[in-house]
Amino acid sequence: HDGLRSGLFSEADLMELRLALGRQPDELGGEGGGNRSAWWCRVERGRHVPGIGELSFIGDLFPLSFMELYGRRYAGTSIDNTVRFGQRAETDWVLVDCRVDQVATGFGYGRAYLWSDDRQLLATATQTAVVKFVADDAPYFGPTNRRTV
């Protein structure tokens, strides 16, 4: 995708996100929350069987869950991302159910479960990231779609 290579697009331009569990970035206010957050995500519209690349891309959303845990906007760097693929199933949206396991010495660890819209486990992802936070008044380029249940 030429726009992505040239830096004109962010991940938020390439997918749709709907908050399922947790808070929107403008709701954080610096107060920590739980270690779990979730989003409904889709890269391609319509029912389809997500491919390995699509699920890997979606699994890389895990570090956003640091925002919920700390109540601050996250802008760190992913160090590794391991995806284990499961059931292949048709879906319109993928539920990314994230759990932060630990944050220590500037690094965060956790996992995400990727579910189809009819409750089939498509993949699991584990990730390590450098945990950095940005100022509350800094421009935000991540997902801002409205909450859905």
N, C-alpha and C. Protein backbone atom coordinates (compact mmCIF):
# COMPACT_ATOMS: atom_id res chain seq x y z
N HIS A 1 0.85 -1.17 0.00
CA HIS A 1 0.00 0.00 0.00
C HIS A 1 0.90 1.23 0.00
N ASP A 2 0.89 2.03 -1.07
CA ASP A 2 1.80 3.16 -1.21
C ASP A 2 1.65 4.20 -0.10
N GLY A 3 0.41 4.46 0.35
CA GLY A 3 0.19 5.44 1.40
C GLY A 3 0.86 5.04 2.70
N LEU A 4 0.81 3.75 3.03
CA LEU A 4 1.43 3.28 4.27
C LEU A 4 2.94 3.41 4.20
N ARG A 5 3.53 3.01 3.07
CA ARG A 5 4.99 3.11 2.91
C ARG A 5 5.47 4.56 2.98
N SER A 6 4.67 5.50 2.49
CA SER A 6 5.09 6.89 2.48
C SER A 6 4.77 7.60 3.79
N GLY A 7 4.12 6.90 4.74
CA GLY A 7 3.80 7.49 6.03
C GLY A 7 2.53 8.33 6.02
N LEU A 8 1.73 8.24 4.95
CA LEU A 8 0.52 9.04 4.86
C LEU A 8 -0.65 8.44 5.62
N PHE A 9 -0.58 7.14 5.94
CA PHE A 9 -1.68 6.45 6.61
C PHE A 9 -1.19 5.84 7.91
N SER A 10 -2.10 5.70 8.85
CA SER A 10 -1.80 4.98 10.09
C SER A 10 -2.64 3.71 10.10
N GLU A 11 -2.44 2.86 11.13
CA GLU A 11 -3.27 1.66 11.25
C GLU A 11 -4.74 2.02 11.28
N ALA A 12 -5.07 3.14 11.90
CA ALA A 12 -6.47 3.54 12.02
C ALA A 12 -7.12 3.81 10.66
N ASP A 13 -6.31 4.12 9.65
CA ASP A 13 -6.84 4.33 8.30
C ASP A 13 -7.11 3.02 7.58
N LEU A 14 -6.57 1.92 8.09
CA LEU A 14 -6.64 0.65 7.39
C LEU A 14 -7.64 -0.33 7.99
N MET A 15 -8.31 0.07 9.07
CA MET A 15 -9.25 -0.84 9.72
C MET A 15 -10.34 -0.03 10.41
N GLU A 16 -11.41 -0.71 10.75
CA GLU A 16 -12.47 -0.11 11.56
C GLU A 16 -12.40 -0.74 12.94
N LEU A 17 -12.53 0.09 13.98
CA LEU A 17 -12.51 -0.40 15.35
C LEU A 17 -13.73 0.11 16.08
N ARG A 18 -14.30 -0.76 16.92
CA ARG A 18 -15.41 -0.39 17.80
C ARG A 18 -15.07 -0.91 19.19
N LEU A 19 -15.07 -0.03 20.15
CA LEU A 19 -14.73 -0.40 21.52
C LEU A 19 -15.79 -1.35 22.08
N ALA A 20 -15.35 -2.46 22.64
CA ALA A 20 -16.26 -3.43 23.25
C ALA A 20 -16.12 -3.44 24.78
N LEU A 21 -14.90 -3.19 25.28
CA LEU A 21 -14.64 -3.20 26.72
C LEU A 21 -13.51 -2.23 27.01
N GLY A 22 -13.71 -1.31 27.92
CA GLY A 22 -12.69 -0.34 28.26
C GLY A 22 -13.16 1.07 27.99
N ARG A 23 -12.19 1.98 27.83
CA ARG A 23 -12.49 3.40 27.65
C ARG A 23 -11.89 3.93 26.36
N GLN A 24 -12.52 4.95 25.81
CA GLN A 24 -11.98 5.67 24.66
C GLN A 24 -10.81 6.53 25.15
N PRO A 25 -9.88 6.89 24.25
CA PRO A 25 -8.74 7.72 24.67
C PRO A 25 -9.16 9.02 25.36
N ASP A 26 -10.23 9.65 24.94
CA ASP A 26 -10.63 10.91 25.56
C ASP A 26 -11.33 10.70 26.91
N GLU A 27 -11.54 9.46 27.32
CA GLU A 27 -12.16 9.15 28.61
C GLU A 27 -11.15 8.72 29.68
N LEU A 28 -9.88 8.63 29.33
CA LEU A 28 -8.89 8.04 30.22
C LEU A 28 -8.63 8.88 31.47
N GLY A 29 -8.28 10.12 31.32
CA GLY A 29 -8.11 11.02 32.44
C GLY A 29 -7.01 10.69 33.43
N GLY A 30 -6.07 9.82 33.08
CA GLY A 30 -4.95 9.53 33.96
C GLY A 30 -5.23 8.53 35.07
N GLU A 31 -6.44 8.05 35.17
CA GLU A 31 -6.77 7.09 36.22
C GLU A 31 -6.72 5.67 35.65
N GLY A 32 -5.95 4.82 36.30
CA GLY A 32 -5.80 3.45 35.83
C GLY A 32 -7.10 2.66 35.88
N GLY A 33 -7.16 1.65 35.04
CA GLY A 33 -8.32 0.77 34.99
C GLY A 33 -7.88 -0.67 35.13
N GLY A 34 -8.62 -1.57 34.52
CA GLY A 34 -8.31 -2.99 34.59
C GLY A 34 -7.26 -3.41 33.58
N ASN A 35 -6.87 -4.67 33.67
CA ASN A 35 -5.86 -5.19 32.75
C ASN A 35 -6.48 -5.80 31.50
N ARG A 36 -7.77 -5.59 31.30
CA ARG A 36 -8.46 -6.18 30.15
C ARG A 36 -9.19 -5.11 29.36
N SER A 37 -9.12 -5.21 28.03
CA SER A 37 -9.86 -4.33 27.13
C SER A 37 -10.13 -5.12 25.85
N ALA A 38 -11.11 -4.65 25.08
CA ALA A 38 -11.47 -5.39 23.86
C ALA A 38 -12.04 -4.44 22.82
N TRP A 39 -11.80 -4.79 21.56
CA TRP A 39 -12.32 -4.04 20.42
C TRP A 39 -12.86 -5.01 19.38
N TRP A 40 -13.91 -4.60 18.71
CA TRP A 40 -14.35 -5.27 17.49
C TRP A 40 -13.56 -4.60 16.37
N CYS A 41 -12.97 -5.40 15.50
CA CYS A 41 -12.11 -4.88 14.44
C CYS A 41 -12.48 -5.53 13.11
N ARG A 42 -12.40 -4.74 12.05
CA ARG A 42 -12.48 -5.34 10.72
C ARG A 42 -11.58 -4.59 9.77
N VAL A 43 -10.90 -5.37 8.93
CA VAL A 43 -10.01 -4.84 7.92
C VAL A 43 -10.74 -4.86 6.58
N GLU A 44 -11.49 -5.91 6.36
CA GLU A 44 -12.22 -6.10 5.10
C GLU A 44 -13.71 -6.18 5.42
N ARG A 45 -14.52 -5.45 4.68
CA ARG A 45 -15.97 -5.48 4.91
C ARG A 45 -16.58 -6.76 4.34
N GLY A 46 -17.61 -7.24 5.03
CA GLY A 46 -18.34 -8.42 4.57
C GLY A 46 -17.80 -9.69 5.20
N ARG A 47 -18.62 -10.72 5.19
CA ARG A 47 -18.22 -12.01 5.75
C ARG A 47 -17.13 -12.62 4.89
N HIS A 48 -16.09 -13.08 5.55
CA HIS A 48 -14.98 -13.73 4.87
C HIS A 48 -14.17 -14.51 5.90
N VAL A 49 -13.28 -15.35 5.45
CA VAL A 49 -12.38 -16.07 6.34
C VAL A 49 -11.10 -15.24 6.41
N PRO A 50 -10.81 -14.63 7.58
CA PRO A 50 -9.59 -13.80 7.68
C PRO A 50 -8.34 -14.63 7.43
N GLY A 51 -7.43 -14.07 6.67
CA GLY A 51 -6.17 -14.74 6.38
C GLY A 51 -5.14 -14.53 7.49
N ILE A 52 -4.02 -15.20 7.35
CA ILE A 52 -2.94 -15.12 8.33
C ILE A 52 -2.46 -13.68 8.48
N GLY A 53 -2.27 -12.97 7.39
CA GLY A 53 -1.81 -11.59 7.45
C GLY A 53 -2.79 -10.68 8.16
N GLU A 54 -4.08 -10.84 7.86
CA GLU A 54 -5.11 -10.02 8.49
C GLU A 54 -5.16 -10.26 9.99
N LEU A 55 -5.12 -11.52 10.41
CA LEU A 55 -5.16 -11.83 11.85
C LEU A 55 -3.89 -11.35 12.55
N SER A 56 -2.75 -11.43 11.89
CA SER A 56 -1.50 -10.92 12.48
C SER A 56 -1.58 -9.42 12.68
N PHE A 57 -2.10 -8.72 11.70
CA PHE A 57 -2.27 -7.27 11.77
C PHE A 57 -3.21 -6.90 12.92
N ILE A 58 -4.31 -7.61 13.04
CA ILE A 58 -5.28 -7.34 14.10
C ILE A 58 -4.68 -7.68 15.47
N GLY A 59 -3.95 -8.77 15.57
CA GLY A 59 -3.32 -9.15 16.83
C GLY A 59 -2.33 -8.12 17.34
N ASP A 60 -1.78 -7.32 16.43
CA ASP A 60 -0.81 -6.30 16.80
C ASP A 60 -1.47 -5.10 17.49
N LEU A 61 -2.78 -5.13 17.67
CA LEU A 61 -3.48 -4.08 18.42
C LEU A 61 -3.28 -4.21 19.93
N PHE A 62 -2.76 -5.33 20.38
CA PHE A 62 -2.63 -5.58 21.82
C PHE A 62 -2.08 -4.39 22.62
N PRO A 63 -0.98 -3.73 22.18
CA PRO A 63 -0.43 -2.67 23.03
C PRO A 63 -1.40 -1.53 23.36
N LEU A 64 -2.47 -1.38 22.61
CA LEU A 64 -3.47 -0.36 22.97
C LEU A 64 -4.05 -0.63 24.36
N SER A 65 -3.99 -1.87 24.82
CA SER A 65 -4.56 -2.19 26.12
C SER A 65 -3.77 -1.56 27.28
N PHE A 66 -2.54 -1.11 27.04
CA PHE A 66 -1.80 -0.40 28.09
C PHE A 66 -2.52 0.90 28.46
N MET A 67 -3.23 1.50 27.51
CA MET A 67 -3.95 2.75 27.80
C MET A 67 -5.02 2.52 28.87
N GLU A 68 -5.75 1.43 28.77
CA GLU A 68 -6.80 1.14 29.75
C GLU A 68 -6.18 0.90 31.12
N LEU A 69 -5.11 0.12 31.17
CA LEU A 69 -4.48 -0.22 32.45
C LEU A 69 -3.96 1.02 33.18
N TYR A 70 -3.32 1.93 32.44
CA TYR A 70 -2.70 3.09 33.07
C TYR A 70 -3.52 4.38 32.97
N GLY A 71 -4.56 4.39 32.17
CA GLY A 71 -5.37 5.59 32.03
C GLY A 71 -4.67 6.70 31.27
N ARG A 72 -3.69 6.34 30.47
CA ARG A 72 -2.93 7.31 29.68
C ARG A 72 -2.77 6.79 28.26
N ARG A 73 -2.59 7.71 27.31
CA ARG A 73 -2.42 7.31 25.91
C ARG A 73 -1.04 6.69 25.68
N TYR A 74 -1.02 5.63 24.91
CA TYR A 74 0.17 4.82 24.68
C TYR A 74 0.77 5.15 23.31
N ALA A 75 2.10 5.19 23.23
CA ALA A 75 2.77 5.41 21.95
C ALA A 75 4.07 4.63 21.90
N GLY A 76 4.10 3.43 22.42
CA GLY A 76 5.32 2.63 22.50
C GLY A 76 5.60 1.87 21.22
N THR A 77 6.55 0.96 21.32
CA THR A 77 7.01 0.19 20.17
C THR A 77 6.89 -1.30 20.46
N SER A 78 6.37 -2.04 19.50
CA SER A 78 6.29 -3.49 19.63
C SER A 78 7.66 -4.11 19.43
N ILE A 79 8.01 -5.05 20.29
CA ILE A 79 9.29 -5.75 20.17
C ILE A 79 9.09 -7.10 19.49
N ASP A 80 8.06 -7.81 19.91
CA ASP A 80 7.76 -9.09 19.26
C ASP A 80 6.25 -9.31 19.28
N ASN A 81 5.82 -10.17 18.39
CA ASN A 81 4.39 -10.50 18.29
C ASN A 81 4.32 -11.92 17.75
N THR A 82 3.83 -12.84 18.55
CA THR A 82 3.67 -14.22 18.12
C THR A 82 2.19 -14.52 18.00
N VAL A 83 1.78 -15.01 16.85
CA VAL A 83 0.37 -15.34 16.62
C VAL A 83 0.25 -16.84 16.41
N ARG A 84 -0.69 -17.44 17.12
CA ARG A 84 -0.97 -18.88 16.97
C ARG A 84 -2.37 -18.99 16.38
N PHE A 85 -2.44 -19.59 15.23
CA PHE A 85 -3.70 -19.63 14.49
C PHE A 85 -4.53 -20.84 14.87
N GLY A 86 -5.83 -20.63 14.95
CA GLY A 86 -6.75 -21.69 15.35
C GLY A 86 -7.76 -21.98 14.27
N GLN A 87 -9.01 -22.00 14.66
CA GLN A 87 -10.12 -22.31 13.78
C GLN A 87 -10.20 -21.30 12.63
N ARG A 88 -10.41 -21.81 11.42
CA ARG A 88 -10.67 -20.92 10.28
C ARG A 88 -12.17 -20.81 10.15
N ALA A 89 -12.67 -19.60 10.25
CA ALA A 89 -14.11 -19.41 10.24
C ALA A 89 -14.45 -18.09 9.56
N GLU A 90 -15.59 -18.06 8.94
CA GLU A 90 -16.09 -16.86 8.29
C GLU A 90 -16.59 -15.88 9.36
N THR A 91 -16.28 -14.59 9.17
CA THR A 91 -16.72 -13.57 10.12
C THR A 91 -16.75 -12.23 9.43
N ASP A 92 -17.51 -11.31 9.97
CA ASP A 92 -17.51 -9.94 9.47
C ASP A 92 -16.57 -9.10 10.33
N TRP A 93 -16.66 -9.25 11.65
CA TRP A 93 -15.82 -8.55 12.61
C TRP A 93 -15.02 -9.56 13.42
N VAL A 94 -13.85 -9.14 13.92
CA VAL A 94 -13.03 -9.96 14.81
C VAL A 94 -12.98 -9.25 16.16
N LEU A 95 -13.32 -9.98 17.24
CA LEU A 95 -13.21 -9.43 18.58
C LEU A 95 -11.78 -9.65 19.08
N VAL A 96 -11.09 -8.57 19.43
CA VAL A 96 -9.73 -8.61 19.95
C VAL A 96 -9.84 -8.43 21.47
N ASP A 97 -9.74 -9.51 22.20
CA ASP A 97 -9.91 -9.53 23.66
C ASP A 97 -8.52 -9.54 24.28
N CYS A 98 -8.08 -8.39 24.85
CA CYS A 98 -6.70 -8.21 25.30
C CYS A 98 -6.59 -8.27 26.82
N ARG A 99 -5.50 -8.87 27.29
CA ARG A 99 -5.20 -8.95 28.72
C ARG A 99 -3.72 -8.62 28.93
N VAL A 100 -3.45 -7.60 29.73
CA VAL A 100 -2.08 -7.24 30.07
C VAL A 100 -1.64 -8.16 31.19
N ASP A 101 -0.52 -8.86 31.00
CA ASP A 101 0.00 -9.76 32.03
C ASP A 101 0.91 -9.03 33.01
N GLN A 102 1.77 -8.15 32.50
CA GLN A 102 2.74 -7.49 33.36
C GLN A 102 3.35 -6.28 32.65
N VAL A 103 3.66 -5.25 33.43
CA VAL A 103 4.46 -4.13 32.95
C VAL A 103 5.56 -3.93 33.98
N ALA A 104 6.81 -3.99 33.53
CA ALA A 104 7.95 -3.83 34.45
C ALA A 104 9.15 -3.33 33.67
N THR A 105 9.94 -2.47 34.29
CA THR A 105 11.18 -1.92 33.75
C THR A 105 11.03 -1.38 32.32
N GLY A 106 9.88 -0.77 32.04
CA GLY A 106 9.66 -0.15 30.74
C GLY A 106 9.15 -1.07 29.65
N PHE A 107 8.87 -2.33 29.98
CA PHE A 107 8.35 -3.28 29.02
C PHE A 107 7.00 -3.82 29.48
N GLY A 108 6.14 -4.10 28.51
CA GLY A 108 4.84 -4.67 28.83
C GLY A 108 4.65 -5.97 28.08
N TYR A 109 3.91 -6.88 28.71
CA TYR A 109 3.69 -8.20 28.15
C TYR A 109 2.20 -8.54 28.25
N GLY A 110 1.72 -9.27 27.29
CA GLY A 110 0.34 -9.70 27.39
C GLY A 110 -0.09 -10.52 26.20
N ARG A 111 -1.41 -10.72 26.13
CA ARG A 111 -1.95 -11.58 25.07
C ARG A 111 -3.29 -11.06 24.60
N ALA A 112 -3.63 -11.50 23.42
CA ALA A 112 -4.93 -11.16 22.84
C ALA A 112 -5.55 -12.43 22.28
N TYR A 113 -6.85 -12.55 22.47
CA TYR A 113 -7.63 -13.64 21.90
C TYR A 113 -8.45 -13.04 20.78
N LEU A 114 -8.38 -13.63 19.60
CA LEU A 114 -9.09 -13.12 18.43
C LEU A 114 -10.26 -14.06 18.13
N TRP A 115 -11.47 -13.53 18.30
CA TRP A 115 -12.69 -14.33 18.18
C TRP A 115 -13.50 -13.90 16.96
N SER A 116 -14.16 -14.85 16.32
CA SER A 116 -15.10 -14.53 15.24
C SER A 116 -16.38 -13.97 15.87
N ASP A 117 -17.23 -13.39 15.04
CA ASP A 117 -18.47 -12.83 15.57
C ASP A 117 -19.47 -13.90 15.99
N ASP A 118 -19.18 -15.18 15.70
CA ASP A 118 -20.02 -16.26 16.21
C ASP A 118 -19.27 -17.14 17.22
N ARG A 119 -18.30 -16.52 17.92
CA ARG A 119 -17.62 -17.08 19.10
C ARG A 119 -16.65 -18.22 18.81
N GLN A 120 -16.03 -18.23 17.66
CA GLN A 120 -14.99 -19.23 17.38
C GLN A 120 -13.63 -18.57 17.55
N LEU A 121 -12.72 -19.24 18.26
CA LEU A 121 -11.38 -18.71 18.49
C LEU A 121 -10.57 -18.84 17.20
N LEU A 122 -10.22 -17.70 16.61
CA LEU A 122 -9.48 -17.67 15.35
C LEU A 122 -7.98 -17.73 15.57
N ALA A 123 -7.51 -17.08 16.64
CA ALA A 123 -6.07 -17.02 16.90
C ALA A 123 -5.83 -16.46 18.30
N THR A 124 -4.63 -16.68 18.80
CA THR A 124 -4.16 -16.00 19.99
C THR A 124 -2.87 -15.27 19.61
N ALA A 125 -2.62 -14.17 20.28
CA ALA A 125 -1.40 -13.40 20.02
C ALA A 125 -0.76 -13.05 21.35
N THR A 126 0.56 -13.20 21.43
CA THR A 126 1.29 -12.73 22.60
C THR A 126 2.26 -11.67 22.12
N GLN A 127 2.53 -10.71 23.00
CA GLN A 127 3.34 -9.59 22.55
C GLN A 127 4.14 -8.99 23.69
N THR A 128 5.32 -8.46 23.33
CA THR A 128 6.16 -7.67 24.21
C THR A 128 6.29 -6.30 23.56
N ALA A 129 6.19 -5.25 24.36
CA ALA A 129 6.29 -3.90 23.82
C ALA A 129 7.03 -3.00 24.79
N VAL A 130 7.71 -2.00 24.23
CA VAL A 130 8.26 -0.92 25.04
C VAL A 130 7.07 -0.06 25.43
N VAL A 131 6.92 0.23 26.71
CA VAL A 131 5.76 1.00 27.19
C VAL A 131 6.17 2.45 27.34
N LYS A 132 5.57 3.31 26.49
CA LYS A 132 5.78 4.75 26.54
C LYS A 132 4.40 5.40 26.54
N PHE A 133 4.29 6.52 27.16
CA PHE A 133 3.02 7.24 27.17
C PHE A 133 3.25 8.63 26.61
N VAL A 134 2.21 9.21 26.03
CA VAL A 134 2.30 10.55 25.45
C VAL A 134 1.51 11.52 26.32
N ALA A 135 1.81 12.79 26.18
CA ALA A 135 1.10 13.83 26.93
C ALA A 135 -0.37 13.83 26.53
N ASP A 136 -1.22 14.16 27.49
CA ASP A 136 -2.66 14.17 27.24
C ASP A 136 -3.07 15.12 26.13
N ASP A 137 -2.29 16.19 25.92
CA ASP A 137 -2.67 17.17 24.89
C ASP A 137 -1.97 16.92 23.55
N ALA A 138 -1.20 15.84 23.43
CA ALA A 138 -0.53 15.52 22.17
C ALA A 138 -1.56 15.02 21.16
N PRO A 139 -1.32 15.25 19.86
CA PRO A 139 -2.26 14.74 18.85
C PRO A 139 -2.37 13.23 18.94
N TYR A 140 -3.56 12.72 18.73
CA TYR A 140 -3.79 11.28 18.82
C TYR A 140 -4.19 10.75 17.45
N PHE A 141 -3.50 9.73 16.96
CA PHE A 141 -3.77 9.20 15.64
C PHE A 141 -4.31 7.78 15.65
N GLY A 142 -4.70 7.29 16.80
CA GLY A 142 -5.19 5.92 16.91
C GLY A 142 -6.68 5.82 16.71
N PRO A 143 -7.28 4.68 17.10
CA PRO A 143 -8.71 4.46 16.88
C PRO A 143 -9.56 5.38 17.74
N THR A 144 -10.56 5.99 17.13
CA THR A 144 -11.44 6.90 17.88
C THR A 144 -12.90 6.60 17.63
N ASN A 145 -13.21 5.47 17.04
CA ASN A 145 -14.61 5.16 16.76
C ASN A 145 -15.41 5.05 18.04
N ARG A 146 -16.71 5.24 17.91
CA ARG A 146 -17.59 5.22 19.07
C ARG A 146 -17.72 3.83 19.66
N ARG A 147 -18.03 3.81 20.93
CA ARG A 147 -18.22 2.57 21.68
C ARG A 147 -19.46 1.84 21.15
N THR A 148 -19.34 0.55 21.01
CA THR A 148 -20.49 -0.29 20.73
C THR A 148 -20.47 -1.45 21.69
N VAL A 149 -21.59 -2.05 21.91
CA VAL A 149 -21.66 -3.18 22.84
C VAL A 149 -22.00 -4.43 22.08
